[in-house]
PDB file of C-alpha atoms and ligand atoms in Angstrom:
ATOM      1  CA  THR A   6      18.980   7.313  -0.364  1.00  0.00           C
ATOM      2  CA  ASN A   7      15.930   6.040   1.420  1.00  0.00           C
ATOM      3  CA  LEU A   8      12.491   6.958   0.190  1.00  0.00           C
ATOM      4  CA  ILE A   9      10.991   6.177   3.586  1.00  0.00           C
ATOM      5  CA  GLU A  10      12.875   6.566   6.817  1.00  0.00           C
ATOM      6  CA  ILE A  11      11.179   5.920  10.137  1.00  0.00           C
ATOM      7  CA  LYS A  12      13.338   6.577  13.157  1.00  0.00           C
ATOM      8  CA  ASP A  13      12.596   5.353  16.645  1.00  0.00           C
ATOM      9  CA  VAL A  14       8.869   6.058  16.556  1.00  0.00           C
ATOM     10  CA  HIS A  15       6.871   5.721  19.749  1.00  0.00           C
ATOM     11  CA  HIS A  16       3.143   6.146  19.903  1.00  0.00           C
ATOM     12  CA  ALA A  17       0.296   5.595  22.336  1.00  0.00           C
ATOM     13  CA  TYR A  18      -3.415   6.095  21.660  1.00  0.00           C
ATOM     14  CA  GLN A  19      -5.383   7.975  24.280  1.00  0.00           C
ATOM     15  CA  THR A  20      -8.291   5.808  25.349  1.00  0.00           C
ATOM     16  CA  ALA A  21     -10.932   5.895  28.064  1.00  0.00           C
ATOM     17  CA  ASN A  22      -8.706   3.533  30.062  1.00  0.00           C
ATOM     18  CA  GLY A  23      -5.666   5.743  29.685  1.00  0.00           C
ATOM     19  CA  PRO A  24      -2.860   5.637  27.149  1.00  0.00           C
ATOM     20  CA  LEU A  25      -2.514   2.484  25.047  1.00  0.00           C
ATOM     21  CA  PRO A  26       1.111   2.198  23.892  1.00  0.00           C
ATOM     22  CA  VAL A  27       1.209   0.722  20.394  1.00  0.00           C
ATOM     23  CA  LEU A  28       4.628   1.458  18.949  1.00  0.00           C
ATOM     24  CA  ASP A  29       7.720   1.337  21.093  1.00  0.00           C
ATOM     25  CA  GLY A  30      10.723   1.871  18.891  1.00  0.00           C
ATOM     26  CA  LEU A  31       9.740   1.433  15.244  1.00  0.00           C
ATOM     27  CA  ASP A  32      12.557   1.733  12.716  1.00  0.00           C
ATOM     28  CA  LEU A  33      12.150   1.288   8.993  1.00  0.00           C
ATOM     29  CA  SER A  34      14.284   2.264   6.016  1.00  0.00           C
ATOM     30  CA  VAL A  35      13.002   1.689   2.518  1.00  0.00           C
ATOM     31  CA  PRO A  36      15.306   2.570  -0.387  1.00  0.00           C
ATOM     32  CA  GLU A  37      13.693   3.984  -3.527  1.00  0.00           C
ATOM     33  CA  GLY A  38      12.231   1.228  -5.692  1.00  0.00           C
ATOM     34  CA  GLU A  39      12.398  -1.411  -2.977  1.00  0.00           C
ATOM     35  CA  PHE A  40       9.611  -3.642  -1.747  1.00  0.00           C
ATOM     36  CA  CYS A  41       9.373  -3.668   2.018  1.00  0.00           C
ATOM     37  CA  ALA A  42       7.127  -6.247   3.636  1.00  0.00           C
ATOM     38  CA  VAL A  43       6.155  -5.659   7.242  1.00  0.00           C
ATOM     39  CA  VAL A  44       4.949  -8.654   9.208  1.00  0.00           C
ATOM     40  CA  GLY A  45       3.541  -8.872  12.667  1.00  0.00           C
ATOM     41  CA  PRO A  46       0.528 -10.267  14.498  1.00  0.00           C
ATOM     42  CA  SER A  47      -2.779  -8.424  14.266  1.00  0.00           C
ATOM     43  CA  GLY A  48      -3.038  -5.579  16.738  1.00  0.00           C
ATOM     44  CA  CYS A  49       0.704  -4.903  16.744  1.00  0.00           C
ATOM     45  CA  GLY A  50       0.384  -1.497  15.134  1.00  0.00           C
ATOM     46  CA  LYS A  51       0.655  -2.246  11.412  1.00  0.00           C
ATOM     47  CA  SER A  52      -2.229   0.035  10.433  1.00  0.00           C
ATOM     48  CA  THR A  53      -0.835   2.708  12.700  1.00  0.00           C
ATOM     49  CA  LEU A  54       2.333   2.487  10.641  1.00  0.00           C
ATOM     50  CA  THR A  55       0.391   3.214   7.431  1.00  0.00           C
ATOM     51  CA  ARG A  56      -1.219   6.250   9.047  1.00  0.00           C
ATOM     52  CA  LEU A  57       2.219   7.546   9.965  1.00  0.00           C
ATOM     53  CA  VAL A  58       3.617   7.200   6.456  1.00  0.00           C
ATOM     54  CA  THR A  59       0.537   8.732   4.813  1.00  0.00           C
ATOM     55  CA  GLY A  60       0.685  11.630   7.250  1.00  0.00           C
ATOM     56  CA  LEU A  61      -2.773  10.947   8.660  1.00  0.00           C
ATOM     57  CA  MET A  62      -1.294  10.792  12.132  1.00  0.00           C
ATOM     58  CA  LYS A  63       1.701  12.190  13.963  1.00  0.00           C
ATOM     59  CA  PRO A  64       3.681   9.999  16.343  1.00  0.00           C
ATOM     60  CA  ASP A  65       4.250  10.973  19.968  1.00  0.00           C
ATOM     61  CA  SER A  66       7.964  10.872  19.275  1.00  0.00           C
ATOM     62  CA  GLY A  67      10.363   9.869  16.562  1.00  0.00           C
ATOM     63  CA  GLU A  68      10.542  10.903  12.936  1.00  0.00           C
ATOM     64  CA  VAL A  69       8.889   9.858   9.703  1.00  0.00           C
ATOM     65  CA  TRP A  70      10.637  10.972   6.517  1.00  0.00           C
ATOM     66  CA  LEU A  71       9.339  10.594   2.996  1.00  0.00           C
ATOM     67  CA  HIS A  72      11.613  11.495   0.119  1.00  0.00           C
ATOM     68  CA  GLY A  73      13.821  13.650   2.286  1.00  0.00           C
ATOM     69  CA  GLU A  74      10.936  15.546   3.882  1.00  0.00           C
ATOM     70  CA  LEU A  75       9.592  15.221   7.377  1.00  0.00           C
ATOM     71  CA  VAL A  76       5.974  14.018   7.096  1.00  0.00           C
ATOM     72  CA  LYS A  77       3.705  16.474   8.872  1.00  0.00           C
ATOM     73  CA  SER A  78       0.457  16.447   6.961  1.00  0.00           C
ATOM     74  CA  PRO A  79      -1.507  14.098   4.706  1.00  0.00           C
ATOM     75  CA  ARG A  80       0.175  13.234   1.403  1.00  0.00           C
ATOM     76  CA  LYS A  81      -1.249  12.924  -2.084  1.00  0.00           C
ATOM     77  CA  THR A  82       1.909  11.216  -3.288  1.00  0.00           C
ATOM     78  CA  VAL A  83       1.154   8.024  -1.403  1.00  0.00           C
ATOM     79  CA  GLY A  84      -1.002   5.361  -3.067  1.00  0.00           C
ATOM     80  CA  MET A  85      -3.053   3.067  -0.855  1.00  0.00           C
ATOM     81  CA  ALA A  86      -4.544  -0.391  -1.268  1.00  0.00           C
ATOM     82  CA  PHE A  87      -6.668  -2.140   1.344  1.00  0.00           C
ATOM     83  CA  GLN A  88      -8.171  -5.538   2.006  1.00  0.00           C
ATOM     84  CA  ASN A  89     -11.626  -4.397   0.893  1.00  0.00           C
ATOM     85  CA  PRO A  90     -11.174  -1.894  -1.907  1.00  0.00           C
ATOM     86  CA  VAL A  91     -13.849   0.753  -2.107  1.00  0.00           C
ATOM     87  CA  MET A  92     -14.960   1.092  -5.706  1.00  0.00           C
ATOM     88  CA  LEU A  93     -17.560   3.504  -7.009  1.00  0.00           C
ATOM     89  CA  GLU A  94     -20.374   1.377  -8.396  1.00  0.00           C
ATOM     90  CA  TRP A  95     -21.728   4.110 -10.681  1.00  0.00           C
ATOM     91  CA  ARG A  96     -18.405   4.202 -12.487  1.00  0.00           C
ATOM     92  CA  THR A  97     -16.920   1.568 -14.760  1.00  0.00           C
ATOM     93  CA  ILE A  98     -13.706  -0.216 -13.825  1.00  0.00           C
ATOM     94  CA  MET A  99     -11.726   2.078 -16.112  1.00  0.00           C
ATOM     95  CA  GLN A 100     -13.391   5.167 -14.639  1.00  0.00           C
ATOM     96  CA  ASN A 101     -12.545   3.930 -11.144  1.00  0.00           C
ATOM     97  CA  VAL A 102      -8.895   3.444 -12.109  1.00  0.00           C
ATOM     98  CA  MET A 103      -8.774   6.944 -13.656  1.00  0.00           C
ATOM     99  CA  LEU A 104     -10.052   8.625 -10.495  1.00  0.00           C
ATOM    100  CA  PRO A 105      -6.684   9.554  -8.888  1.00  0.00           C
ATOM    101  CA  LEU A 106      -5.579  11.164 -12.159  1.00  0.00           C
ATOM    102  CA  GLU A 107      -8.630  13.423 -12.080  1.00  0.00           C
ATOM    103  CA  ILE A 108      -7.496  14.596  -8.661  1.00  0.00           C
ATOM    104  CA  VAL A 109      -3.729  14.947  -9.060  1.00  0.00           C
ATOM    105  CA  ALA A 110      -3.498  15.614 -12.817  1.00  0.00           C
ATOM    106  CA  PRO A 111      -6.618  17.610 -13.718  1.00  0.00           C
ATOM    107  CA  SER A 112      -4.922  19.050 -16.798  1.00  0.00           C
ATOM    108  CA  MET A 113      -4.354  15.622 -18.328  1.00  0.00           C
ATOM    109  CA  SER A 114      -6.715  14.969 -21.250  1.00  0.00           C
ATOM    110  CA  LYS A 115      -9.447  12.373 -20.890  1.00  0.00           C
ATOM    111  CA  ALA A 116      -7.875  10.360 -23.716  1.00  0.00           C
ATOM    112  CA  ASP A 117      -4.532  10.277 -21.919  1.00  0.00           C
ATOM    113  CA  ARG A 118      -6.157   9.298 -18.647  1.00  0.00           C
ATOM    114  CA  GLU A 119      -7.952   6.459 -20.400  1.00  0.00           C
ATOM    115  CA  LYS A 120      -4.762   5.370 -22.110  1.00  0.00           C
ATOM    116  CA  ARG A 121      -2.873   5.272 -18.807  1.00  0.00           C
ATOM    117  CA  ALA A 122      -5.700   3.340 -17.087  1.00  0.00           C
ATOM    118  CA  MET A 123      -5.877   0.804 -19.936  1.00  0.00           C
ATOM    119  CA  GLU A 124      -2.123   0.283 -19.907  1.00  0.00           C
ATOM    120  CA  LEU A 125      -2.344  -0.858 -16.280  1.00  0.00           C
ATOM    121  CA  LEU A 126      -5.553  -2.852 -16.706  1.00  0.00           C
ATOM    122  CA  GLU A 127      -3.872  -4.788 -19.510  1.00  0.00           C
ATOM    123  CA  LEU A 128      -0.859  -5.474 -17.326  1.00  0.00           C
ATOM    124  CA  VAL A 129      -2.996  -7.041 -14.605  1.00  0.00           C
ATOM    125  CA  GLY A 130      -5.092  -9.092 -17.029  1.00  0.00           C
ATOM    126  CA  LEU A 131      -8.264  -7.008 -16.968  1.00  0.00           C
ATOM    127  CA  ALA A 132      -8.360  -6.016 -20.640  1.00  0.00           C
ATOM    128  CA  GLY A 133     -11.937  -6.576 -21.807  1.00  0.00           C
ATOM    129  CA  PHE A 134     -13.381  -5.797 -18.384  1.00  0.00           C
ATOM    130  CA  GLU A 135     -12.781  -2.044 -18.437  1.00  0.00           C
ATOM    131  CA  HIS A 136     -16.427  -1.178 -19.116  1.00  0.00           C
ATOM    132  CA  LYS A 137     -17.828  -3.474 -16.428  1.00  0.00           C
ATOM    133  CA  ARG A 138     -19.069  -2.197 -13.081  1.00  0.00           C
ATOM    134  CA  PRO A 139     -17.181  -3.193  -9.913  1.00  0.00           C
ATOM    135  CA  SER A 140     -19.961  -5.551  -8.755  1.00  0.00           C
ATOM    136  CA  GLU A 141     -19.671  -7.515 -12.013  1.00  0.00           C
ATOM    137  CA  LEU A 142     -16.102  -8.556 -11.144  1.00  0.00           C
ATOM    138  CA  SER A 143     -14.834 -11.205  -8.730  1.00  0.00           C
ATOM    139  CA  GLY A 144     -13.055 -10.180  -5.550  1.00  0.00           C
ATOM    140  CA  GLY A 145      -9.661 -10.975  -7.054  1.00  0.00           C
ATOM    141  CA  MET A 146     -10.420  -8.912 -10.157  1.00  0.00           C
ATOM    142  CA  ARG A 147     -11.600  -5.997  -8.050  1.00  0.00           C
ATOM    143  CA  GLN A 148      -8.354  -6.193  -6.100  1.00  0.00           C
ATOM    144  CA  ARG A 149      -6.388  -6.149  -9.368  1.00  0.00           C
ATOM    145  CA  ALA A 150      -8.305  -3.048 -10.430  1.00  0.00           C
ATOM    146  CA  SER A 151      -7.693  -1.414  -7.070  1.00  0.00           C
ATOM    147  CA  LEU A 152      -3.937  -1.991  -7.452  1.00  0.00           C
ATOM    148  CA  CYS A 153      -4.122  -0.207 -10.820  1.00  0.00           C
ATOM    149  CA  ARG A 154      -6.016   2.653  -9.237  1.00  0.00           C
ATOM    150  CA  ALA A 155      -3.462   2.892  -6.428  1.00  0.00           C
ATOM    151  CA  ILE A 156      -0.514   3.395  -8.794  1.00  0.00           C
ATOM    152  CA  VAL A 157      -2.149   5.067 -11.821  1.00  0.00           C
ATOM    153  CA  HIS A 158      -0.850   8.506 -10.800  1.00  0.00           C
ATOM    154  CA  LYS A 159       2.649   7.173 -10.083  1.00  0.00           C
ATOM    155  CA  PRO A 160       2.741   7.868  -6.362  1.00  0.00           C
ATOM    156  CA  GLN A 161       6.124   7.949  -4.632  1.00  0.00           C
ATOM    157  CA  VAL A 162       5.119   4.933  -2.654  1.00  0.00           C
ATOM    158  CA  LEU A 163       2.349   2.345  -2.597  1.00  0.00           C
ATOM    159  CA  ILE A 164       1.207   1.254   0.828  1.00  0.00           C
ATOM    160  CA  MET A 165      -0.827  -1.901   1.056  1.00  0.00           C
ATOM    161  CA  ASP A 166      -2.568  -2.995   4.229  1.00  0.00           C
ATOM    162  CA  GLU A 167      -3.418  -6.720   4.012  1.00  0.00           C
ATOM    163  CA  PRO A 168      -4.446  -6.276   0.361  1.00  0.00           C
ATOM    164  CA  PHE A 169      -4.863  -9.992  -0.333  1.00  0.00           C
ATOM    165  CA  GLY A 170      -6.252 -10.988   3.055  1.00  0.00           C
ATOM    166  CA  ALA A 171      -9.823 -11.539   1.870  1.00  0.00           C
ATOM    167  CA  LEU A 172      -8.904 -13.761  -1.095  1.00  0.00           C
ATOM    168  CA  ASP A 173      -8.740 -17.534  -1.332  1.00  0.00           C
ATOM    169  CA  ASN A 174      -5.271 -19.095  -1.562  1.00  0.00           C
ATOM    170  CA  PHE A 175      -5.240 -19.623  -5.321  1.00  0.00           C
ATOM    171  CA  THR A 176      -6.417 -16.110  -6.101  1.00  0.00           C
ATOM    172  CA  ARG A 177      -3.987 -14.704  -3.571  1.00  0.00           C
ATOM    173  CA  GLU A 178      -1.003 -16.413  -5.191  1.00  0.00           C
ATOM    174  CA  ASP A 179      -2.133 -15.182  -8.626  1.00  0.00           C
ATOM    175  CA  LEU A 180      -2.166 -11.679  -7.212  1.00  0.00           C
ATOM    176  CA  TRP A 181       1.362 -12.085  -5.847  1.00  0.00           C
ATOM    177  CA  GLN A 182       2.523 -12.848  -9.371  1.00  0.00           C
ATOM    178  CA  THR A 183       0.524  -9.895 -10.736  1.00  0.00           C
ATOM    179  CA  MET A 184       2.226  -7.678  -8.203  1.00  0.00           C
ATOM    180  CA  ARG A 185       5.627  -8.868  -9.394  1.00  0.00           C
ATOM    181  CA  ASP A 186       4.664  -8.373 -13.053  1.00  0.00           C
ATOM    182  CA  LEU A 187       3.521  -4.833 -12.316  1.00  0.00           C
ATOM    183  CA  ARG A 188       6.770  -3.963 -10.597  1.00  0.00           C
ATOM    184  CA  ALA A 189       8.858  -5.490 -13.354  1.00  0.00           C
ATOM    185  CA  LYS A 190       7.194  -3.032 -15.760  1.00  0.00           C
ATOM    186  CA  GLU A 191       6.965  -0.097 -13.434  1.00  0.00           C
ATOM    187  CA  PRO A 192       9.343  -0.143 -10.492  1.00  0.00           C
ATOM    188  CA  PHE A 193       7.612   1.652  -7.638  1.00  0.00           C
ATOM    189  CA  THR A 194       8.437   1.623  -3.942  1.00  0.00           C
ATOM    190  CA  CYS A 195       6.133  -0.552  -1.873  1.00  0.00           C
ATOM    191  CA  VAL A 196       5.285  -1.125   1.724  1.00  0.00           C
ATOM    192  CA  LEU A 197       3.186  -4.227   2.247  1.00  0.00           C
ATOM    193  CA  ILE A 198       1.638  -4.939   5.605  1.00  0.00           C
ATOM    194  CA  THR A 199       0.742  -8.550   6.099  1.00  0.00           C
ATOM    195  CA  HIS A 200       0.613 -11.331   8.633  1.00  0.00           C
ATOM    196  CA  ASP A 201       1.392 -13.905   5.941  1.00  0.00           C
ATOM    197  CA  LEU A 202       5.076 -14.781   6.210  1.00  0.00           C
ATOM    198  CA  ARG A 203       5.075 -16.610   2.857  1.00  0.00           C
ATOM    199  CA  GLU A 204       3.619 -13.559   1.175  1.00  0.00           C
ATOM    200  CA  SER A 205       6.221 -11.306   2.761  1.00  0.00           C
ATOM    201  CA  VAL A 206       9.088 -13.466   1.544  1.00  0.00           C
ATOM    202  CA  PHE A 207       7.643 -13.961  -1.953  1.00  0.00           C
ATOM    203  CA  LEU A 208       7.143 -10.251  -2.526  1.00  0.00           C
ATOM    204  CA  GLY A 209       9.573  -8.439  -0.279  1.00  0.00           C
ATOM    205  CA  ASP A 210      13.125  -7.303  -0.965  1.00  0.00           C
ATOM    206  CA  GLN A 211      13.277  -6.860   2.765  1.00  0.00           C
ATOM    207  CA  VAL A 212      11.051  -8.252   5.482  1.00  0.00           C
ATOM    208  CA  VAL A 213      10.650  -6.197   8.626  1.00  0.00           C
ATOM    209  CA  VAL A 214       9.398  -8.196  11.563  1.00  0.00           C
ATOM    210  CA  LEU A 215       7.515  -6.350  14.278  1.00  0.00           C
ATOM    211  CA  SER A 216       6.943  -7.982  17.598  1.00  0.00           C
ATOM    212  CA  GLY A 217       6.100  -7.336  21.180  1.00  0.00           C
ATOM    213  CA  ARG A 218       3.296  -5.314  22.622  1.00  0.00           C
ATOM    214  CA  PRO A 219       3.840  -2.409  22.263  1.00  0.00           C
ATOM    215  CA  ALA A 220       5.586  -3.349  19.041  1.00  0.00           C
ATOM    216  CA  ARG A 221       9.109  -2.584  17.979  1.00  0.00           C
ATOM    217  CA  THR A 222      11.207  -3.495  14.988  1.00  0.00           C
ATOM    218  CA  GLN A 223      12.548  -6.888  15.973  1.00  0.00           C
ATOM    219  CA  TYR A 224      14.633  -7.721  12.968  1.00  0.00           C
ATOM    220  CA  VAL A 225      15.048  -7.032   9.282  1.00  0.00           C
ATOM    221  CA  LEU A 226      15.599  -9.818   6.767  1.00  0.00           C
ATOM    222  CA  ASP A 227      17.149  -9.081   3.429  1.00  0.00           C
ATOM    223  CA  VAL A 228      15.482 -11.269   0.852  1.00  0.00           C
ATOM    224  CA  THR A 229      16.750 -11.420  -2.676  1.00  0.00           C
ATOM    225  CA  LEU A 230      14.957 -13.805  -4.958  1.00  0.00           C
ATOM    226  CA  PRO A 231      15.618 -14.585  -8.592  1.00  0.00           C
ATOM    227  CA  ALA A 232      13.278 -12.632 -10.886  1.00  0.00           C
TER     228      ALA A 232
HETATM  229  P1  LIG B  11      -2.814  -3.755  13.426  1.00  0.00           P
HETATM  230  O1  LIG B  11      -3.033  -3.063  12.118  1.00  0.00           O
HETATM  231  O2  LIG B  11      -1.468  -4.358  13.557  1.00  0.00           O
HETATM  232  O3  LIG B  11      -3.894  -4.731  13.737  1.00  0.00           O
HETATM  233  P2  LIG B  11      -3.457  -1.189  14.629  1.00  0.00           P
HETATM  234  O4  LIG B  11      -2.391  -0.221  14.281  1.00  0.00           O
HETATM  235  O5  LIG B  11      -4.745  -1.101  13.898  1.00  0.00           O
HETATM  236  O6  LIG B  11      -2.847  -2.650  14.583  1.00  0.00           O
HETATM  237  O7  LIG B  11      -3.794  -1.047  16.171  1.00  0.00           O
HETATM  238  C1  LIG B  11      -2.865  -1.301  17.198  1.00  0.00           C
HETATM  239  C2  LIG B  11      -3.579  -1.213  18.533  1.00  0.00           C
HETATM  240  O8  LIG B  11      -4.021   0.131  18.723  1.00  0.00           O
HETATM  241  C3  LIG B  11      -4.817  -2.082  18.640  1.00  0.00           C
HETATM  242  O9  LIG B  11      -4.876  -2.572  19.961  1.00  0.00           O
HETATM  243  C4  LIG B  11      -5.948  -1.142  18.358  1.00  0.00           C
HETATM  244  O10 LIG B  11      -7.087  -1.549  19.023  1.00  0.00           O
HETATM  245  C5  LIG B  11      -5.428   0.167  18.913  1.00  0.00           C
HETATM  246  N1  LIG B  11      -5.908   1.338  18.158  1.00  0.00           N
HETATM  247  C6  LIG B  11      -5.815   1.531  16.818  1.00  0.00           C
HETATM  248  N2  LIG B  11      -6.313   2.710  16.472  1.00  0.00           N
HETATM  249  C7  LIG B  11      -6.753   3.305  17.612  1.00  0.00           C
HETATM  250  C8  LIG B  11      -7.371   4.560  17.920  1.00  0.00           C
HETATM  251  N3  LIG B  11      -7.622   5.478  16.972  1.00  0.00           N
HETATM  252  N4  LIG B  11      -7.684   4.806  19.212  1.00  0.00           N
HETATM  253  C9  LIG B  11      -7.401   3.899  20.154  1.00  0.00           C
HETATM  254  N5  LIG B  11      -6.819   2.709  19.951  1.00  0.00           N
HETATM  255  C10 LIG B  11      -6.494   2.408  18.692  1.00  0.00           C
HETATM  256  P1  LIG B  12       4.985  21.282  14.201  1.00  0.00           P
HETATM  257  O1  LIG B  12       5.615  20.172  14.991  1.00  0.00           O
HETATM  258  O2  LIG B  12       5.870  21.746  13.067  1.00  0.00           O
HETATM  259  O3  LIG B  12       4.406  22.383  15.026  1.00  0.00           O
HETATM  260  P2  LIG B  12       2.239  20.603  13.780  1.00  0.00           P
HETATM  261  O4  LIG B  12       1.944  19.727  14.947  1.00  0.00           O
HETATM  262  O5  LIG B  12       1.756  22.020  13.818  1.00  0.00           O
HETATM  263  O6  LIG B  12       3.789  20.574  13.437  1.00  0.00           O
HETATM  264  O7  LIG B  12       1.642  19.896  12.489  1.00  0.00           O
HETATM  265  C1  LIG B  12       2.091  20.235  11.198  1.00  0.00           C
HETATM  266  C2  LIG B  12       1.015  19.888  10.203  1.00  0.00           C
HETATM  267  O8  LIG B  12       0.601  18.523  10.373  1.00  0.00           O
HETATM  268  C3  LIG B  12      -0.229  20.740  10.361  1.00  0.00           C
HETATM  269  O9  LIG B  12      -0.641  21.172   9.078  1.00  0.00           O
HETATM  270  C4  LIG B  12      -1.269  19.823  10.966  1.00  0.00           C
HETATM  271  O10 LIG B  12      -2.553  20.118  10.469  1.00  0.00           O
HETATM  272  C5  LIG B  12      -0.820  18.465  10.496  1.00  0.00           C
HETATM  273  N1  LIG B  12      -1.167  17.435  11.485  1.00  0.00           N
HETATM  274  C6  LIG B  12      -0.699  17.333  12.733  1.00  0.00           C
HETATM  275  N2  LIG B  12      -1.231  16.274  13.356  1.00  0.00           N
HETATM  276  C7  LIG B  12      -2.065  15.698  12.478  1.00  0.00           C
HETATM  277  C8  LIG B  12      -2.925  14.566  12.504  1.00  0.00           C
HETATM  278  N3  LIG B  12      -3.049  13.780  13.584  1.00  0.00           N
HETATM  279  N4  LIG B  12      -3.618  14.274  11.409  1.00  0.00           N
HETATM  280  C9  LIG B  12      -3.522  15.045  10.325  1.00  0.00           C
HETATM  281  N5  LIG B  12      -2.737  16.122  10.219  1.00  0.00           N
HETATM  282  C10 LIG B  12      -2.032  16.458  11.284  1.00  0.00           C
END
């Protein structure tokens, strides 16, 4: 069964100059545990797609299903990661990573929350940095921490919108490997939005190519790489 199922979605934004059609036939099927990379040029509606899956927006027509339910309102079970992660400077890295647990699992003990946060921080190579403040870390390290924060509460799906876009090439490729390491330990379903074709092929089990303006699903590549 598919964790995410988007069927023939059409959407136009209402602007001062009239309707701006953005999506014109978007289809996407992501089986549970799979990594789906979505590529397309900037402005083709990739961020709109994340708003649809997170339930922040309803399409003009078509259907968005998450785990067998029609998405109609914002979801807590979706983790998000962005190009410029927002971290709370008055909290340590570990306290930032723990934040989603405080919201979705308030009954969890502080010790268990810390244990869960540390488990992930170790996986991404941030052991020893847990008591630092966000501004004391490099951009790549902050992005690692933000990935931990995005999955700490085990969301049904992690949606990433250009998460590595602001990093230099070396750091970016390190992060790709970190992403793979994380998923080897903890297989979660991912949707990655990127305009980097290499990134999409390195990380994706499937690559969905959007094109046209308004955009539609042009083709879907199945990519299976050795672990
Ligand atoms: P991408 O993430 O691929 O760059 P977006 O989904 O952000 O694309 O936007 C697609 C198009 O829709 C762009 O032309 C953008 O300017 C426009 N757009 C995005 N959000 C809105 C909005 N809330 N109101 C009007 N136009 C929007
Ligand atoms: P229905 O098609 O079943 O009548 P509604 O349009 O009433 O669905 O919306 C169902 C739920 O989705 C409501 O709780 C509403 O608040 C929420 N919702 C609808 N549109 C949006 C939106 N653009 N952003 C956030 N929530 C929305």
